[in-house]
Tab-separated table of C-alpha atoms in Angstrom:
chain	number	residue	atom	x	y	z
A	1	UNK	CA	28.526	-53.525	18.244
A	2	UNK	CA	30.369	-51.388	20.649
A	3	UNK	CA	33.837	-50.145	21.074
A	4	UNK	CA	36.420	-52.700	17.964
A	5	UNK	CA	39.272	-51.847	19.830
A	6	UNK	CA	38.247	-51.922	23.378
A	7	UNK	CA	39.136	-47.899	24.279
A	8	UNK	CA	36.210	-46.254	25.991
A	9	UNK	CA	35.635	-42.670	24.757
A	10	UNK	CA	37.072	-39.951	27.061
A	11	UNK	CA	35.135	-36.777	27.462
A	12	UNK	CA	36.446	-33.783	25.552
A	13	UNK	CA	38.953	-32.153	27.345
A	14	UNK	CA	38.331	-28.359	26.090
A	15	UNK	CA	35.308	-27.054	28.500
A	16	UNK	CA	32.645	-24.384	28.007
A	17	UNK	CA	35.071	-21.903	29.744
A	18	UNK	CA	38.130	-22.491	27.120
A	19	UNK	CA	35.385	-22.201	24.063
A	20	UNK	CA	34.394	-18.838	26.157
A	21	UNK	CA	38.238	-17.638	26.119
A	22	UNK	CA	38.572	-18.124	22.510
A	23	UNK	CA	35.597	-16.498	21.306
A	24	UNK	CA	36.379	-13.560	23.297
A	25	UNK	CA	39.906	-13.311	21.995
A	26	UNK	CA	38.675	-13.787	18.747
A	27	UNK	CA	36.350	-11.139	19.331
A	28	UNK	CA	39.346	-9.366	20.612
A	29	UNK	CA	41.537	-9.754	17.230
A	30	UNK	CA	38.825	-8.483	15.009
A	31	UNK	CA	38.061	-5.377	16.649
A	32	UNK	CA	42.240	-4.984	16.411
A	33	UNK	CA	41.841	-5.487	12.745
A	34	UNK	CA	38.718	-3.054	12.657
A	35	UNK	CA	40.760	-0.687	14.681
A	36	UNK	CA	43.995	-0.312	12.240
A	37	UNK	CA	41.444	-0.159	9.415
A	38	UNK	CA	39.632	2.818	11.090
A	39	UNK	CA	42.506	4.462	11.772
A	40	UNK	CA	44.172	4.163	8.456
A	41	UNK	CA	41.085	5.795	6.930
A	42	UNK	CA	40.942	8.269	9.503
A	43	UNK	CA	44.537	9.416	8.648
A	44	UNK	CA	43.975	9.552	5.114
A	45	UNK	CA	41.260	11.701	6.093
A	46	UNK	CA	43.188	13.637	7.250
A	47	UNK	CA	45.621	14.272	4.996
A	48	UNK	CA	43.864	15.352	2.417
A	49	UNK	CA	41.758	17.903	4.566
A	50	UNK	CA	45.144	19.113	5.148
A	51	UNK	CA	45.752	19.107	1.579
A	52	UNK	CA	42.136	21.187	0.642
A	53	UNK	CA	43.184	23.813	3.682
A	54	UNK	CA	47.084	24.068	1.690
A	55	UNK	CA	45.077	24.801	-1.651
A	56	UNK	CA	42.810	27.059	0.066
A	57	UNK	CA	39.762	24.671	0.183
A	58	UNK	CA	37.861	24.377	3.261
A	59	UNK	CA	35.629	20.807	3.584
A	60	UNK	CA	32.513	22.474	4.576
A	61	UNK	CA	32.921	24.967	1.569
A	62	UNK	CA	33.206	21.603	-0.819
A	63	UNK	CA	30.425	19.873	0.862
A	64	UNK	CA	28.228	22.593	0.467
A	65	UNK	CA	28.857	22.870	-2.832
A	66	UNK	CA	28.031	19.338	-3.559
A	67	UNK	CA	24.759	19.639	-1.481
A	68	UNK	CA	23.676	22.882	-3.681
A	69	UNK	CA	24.992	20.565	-7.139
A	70	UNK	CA	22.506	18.216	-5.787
A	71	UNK	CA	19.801	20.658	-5.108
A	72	UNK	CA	20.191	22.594	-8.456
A	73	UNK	CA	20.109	18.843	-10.558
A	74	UNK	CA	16.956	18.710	-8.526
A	75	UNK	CA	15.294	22.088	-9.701
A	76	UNK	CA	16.482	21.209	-13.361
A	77	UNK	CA	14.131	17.822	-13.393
A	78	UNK	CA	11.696	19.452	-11.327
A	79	UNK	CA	11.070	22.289	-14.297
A	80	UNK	CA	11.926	19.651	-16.822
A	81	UNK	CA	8.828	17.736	-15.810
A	82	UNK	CA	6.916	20.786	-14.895
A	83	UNK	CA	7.367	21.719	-18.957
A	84	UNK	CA	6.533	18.620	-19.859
A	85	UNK	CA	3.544	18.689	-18.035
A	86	UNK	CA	2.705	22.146	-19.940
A	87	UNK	CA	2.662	20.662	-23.167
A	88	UNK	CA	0.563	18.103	-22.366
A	89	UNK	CA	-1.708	20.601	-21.201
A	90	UNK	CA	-3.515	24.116	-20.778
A	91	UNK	CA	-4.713	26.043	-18.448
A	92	UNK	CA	-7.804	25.975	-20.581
A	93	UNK	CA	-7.838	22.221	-20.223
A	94	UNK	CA	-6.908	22.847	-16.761
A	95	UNK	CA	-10.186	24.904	-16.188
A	96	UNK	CA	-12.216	22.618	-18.446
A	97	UNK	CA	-12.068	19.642	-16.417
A	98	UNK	CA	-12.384	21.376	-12.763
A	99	UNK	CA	-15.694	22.628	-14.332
A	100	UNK	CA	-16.730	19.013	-15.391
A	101	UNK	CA	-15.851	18.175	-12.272
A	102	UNK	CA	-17.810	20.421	-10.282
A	103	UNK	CA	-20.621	19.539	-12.618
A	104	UNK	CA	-20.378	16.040	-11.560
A	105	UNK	CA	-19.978	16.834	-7.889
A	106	UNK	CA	-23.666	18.727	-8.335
A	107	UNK	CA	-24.969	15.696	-10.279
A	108	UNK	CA	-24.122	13.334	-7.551
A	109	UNK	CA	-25.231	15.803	-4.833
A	110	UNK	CA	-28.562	15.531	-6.524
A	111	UNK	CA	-28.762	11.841	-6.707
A	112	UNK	CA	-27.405	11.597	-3.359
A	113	UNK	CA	-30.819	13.848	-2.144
A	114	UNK	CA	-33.164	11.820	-4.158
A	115	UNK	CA	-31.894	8.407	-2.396
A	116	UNK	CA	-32.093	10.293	0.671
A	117	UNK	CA	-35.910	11.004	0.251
A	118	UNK	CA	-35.825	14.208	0.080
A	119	UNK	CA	-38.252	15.389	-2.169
A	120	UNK	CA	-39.652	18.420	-3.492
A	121	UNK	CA	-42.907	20.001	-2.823
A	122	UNK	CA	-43.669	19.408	-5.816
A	123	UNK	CA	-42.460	15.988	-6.015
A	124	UNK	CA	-44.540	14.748	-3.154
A	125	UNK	CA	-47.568	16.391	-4.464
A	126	UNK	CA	-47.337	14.240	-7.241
A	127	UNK	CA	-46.619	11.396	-5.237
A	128	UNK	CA	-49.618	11.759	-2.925
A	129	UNK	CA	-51.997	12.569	-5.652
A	130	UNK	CA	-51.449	9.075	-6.893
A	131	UNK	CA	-51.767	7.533	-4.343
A	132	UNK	CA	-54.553	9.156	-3.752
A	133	UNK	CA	-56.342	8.099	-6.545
A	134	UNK	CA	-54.889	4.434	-6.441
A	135	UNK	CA	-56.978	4.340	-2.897
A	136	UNK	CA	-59.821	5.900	-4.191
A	137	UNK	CA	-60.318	3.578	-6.658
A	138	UNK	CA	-60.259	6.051	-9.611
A	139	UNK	CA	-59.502	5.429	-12.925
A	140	UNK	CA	-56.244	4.026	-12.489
A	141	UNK	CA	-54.804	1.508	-15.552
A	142	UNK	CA	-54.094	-1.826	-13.432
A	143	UNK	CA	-52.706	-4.763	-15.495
A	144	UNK	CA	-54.536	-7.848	-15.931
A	145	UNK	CA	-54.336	-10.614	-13.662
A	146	UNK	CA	-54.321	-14.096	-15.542
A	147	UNK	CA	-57.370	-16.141	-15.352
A	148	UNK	CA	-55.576	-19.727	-16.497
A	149	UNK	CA	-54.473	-21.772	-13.831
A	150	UNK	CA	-50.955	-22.312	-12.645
A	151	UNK	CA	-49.381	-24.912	-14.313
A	152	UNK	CA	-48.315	-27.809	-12.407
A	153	UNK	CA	-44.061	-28.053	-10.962
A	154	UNK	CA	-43.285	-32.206	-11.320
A	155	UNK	CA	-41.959	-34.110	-8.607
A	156	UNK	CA	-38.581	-34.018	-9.986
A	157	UNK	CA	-37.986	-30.306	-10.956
A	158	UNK	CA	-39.011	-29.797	-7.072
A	159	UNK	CA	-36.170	-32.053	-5.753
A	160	UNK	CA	-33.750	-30.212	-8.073
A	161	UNK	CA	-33.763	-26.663	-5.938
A	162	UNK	CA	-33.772	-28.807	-2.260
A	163	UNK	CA	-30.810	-30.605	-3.423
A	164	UNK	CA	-28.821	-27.515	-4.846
A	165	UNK	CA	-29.697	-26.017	-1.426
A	166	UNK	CA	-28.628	-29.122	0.639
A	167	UNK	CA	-25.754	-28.692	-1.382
A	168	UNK	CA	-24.915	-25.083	-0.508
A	169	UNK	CA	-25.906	-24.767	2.706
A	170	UNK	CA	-22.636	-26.292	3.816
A	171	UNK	CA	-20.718	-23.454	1.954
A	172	UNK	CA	-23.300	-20.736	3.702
A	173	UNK	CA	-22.273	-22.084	7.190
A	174	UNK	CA	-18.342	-21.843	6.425
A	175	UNK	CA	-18.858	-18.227	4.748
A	176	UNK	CA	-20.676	-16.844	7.992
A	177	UNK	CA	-18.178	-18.532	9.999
């Protein structure tokens, strides 16, 4: 619709440099502030280390102590827990379970050998012996095969397993990818 009153818009008289200026003494103000502030604290600092040397107090003497407070609350639930822990249990129980555990480490050495193929002598004596005599043809208990025929799969039940894998073949391709 345009301008109502017929007054073109002037551009903004305040440039990038004045918004520059301001910021800056803005900038300038705060770090006043921050720098009465500091000071302030700094002279009630003072005072009162003044006031700790009067009474015979020096600040590294008090801020010792309050590390070793700090250090001693920490021995105190150290041994708290430490008892705590004692009651719960014994050196006996202690003992017990490193045994069972040890025990267990064997056991799984053991397995770990078997999977591993290593077998005894007298393991693989055993082993070849029968196979031996499955080779050999000797008396060796087969089961029977069955003699019936095969029963027929229909039509439909063979569909079934192409169209579950038509199905899931999509969601093979996206897990390998």
């Amino acid at each position: 619709m345009g301008n109502v009153f017929g007054r073109k818009s002037r551009p903004s008289r305040v440039t990038e440099q004045d918004k520059a200026i301001l910021q800056l003494k803005q900038q300038r103000d705060k770090l006043k502030l921050y720098q009465k502030k500091i000071t302030l604290q700094l002279e009630k600092e003072r005072l009162l280390a003044k006031q700790l040397l009067k009474d015979g107090k020096k600040v590294q003497d008090i801020e010792f102590m309050q590390i070793e407070m700090k250090v001693i609350e920490g021995l105190k639930v150290g041994n708290d827990c430490l008892r705590s822990m004692h009651e719960i249990m014994s050196v006996e129980d202690v003992e017990r379970i490193l045994d069972e555990t040890q025990e267990s480490i064997e056991y799984q050495r053991q397995i770990d050998e078997m999977l591993a193929g290593a077998l005894t002598q007298e393991d693989e004596d055993a082993v070849l012996a029968e196979l031996e005599a499955i080779t050999q043809g000797d008396d060796v208990a087969l089961p029977e095969v069955p003699t019936e025929p095969i029963p027929e799969v229909p039509e439909a039940a063979k569909a079934e397993p192409e169209r579950r894998e038509a199905k899931n073949k999509p969601d093979r391709e996206m897990l390998a990818a």
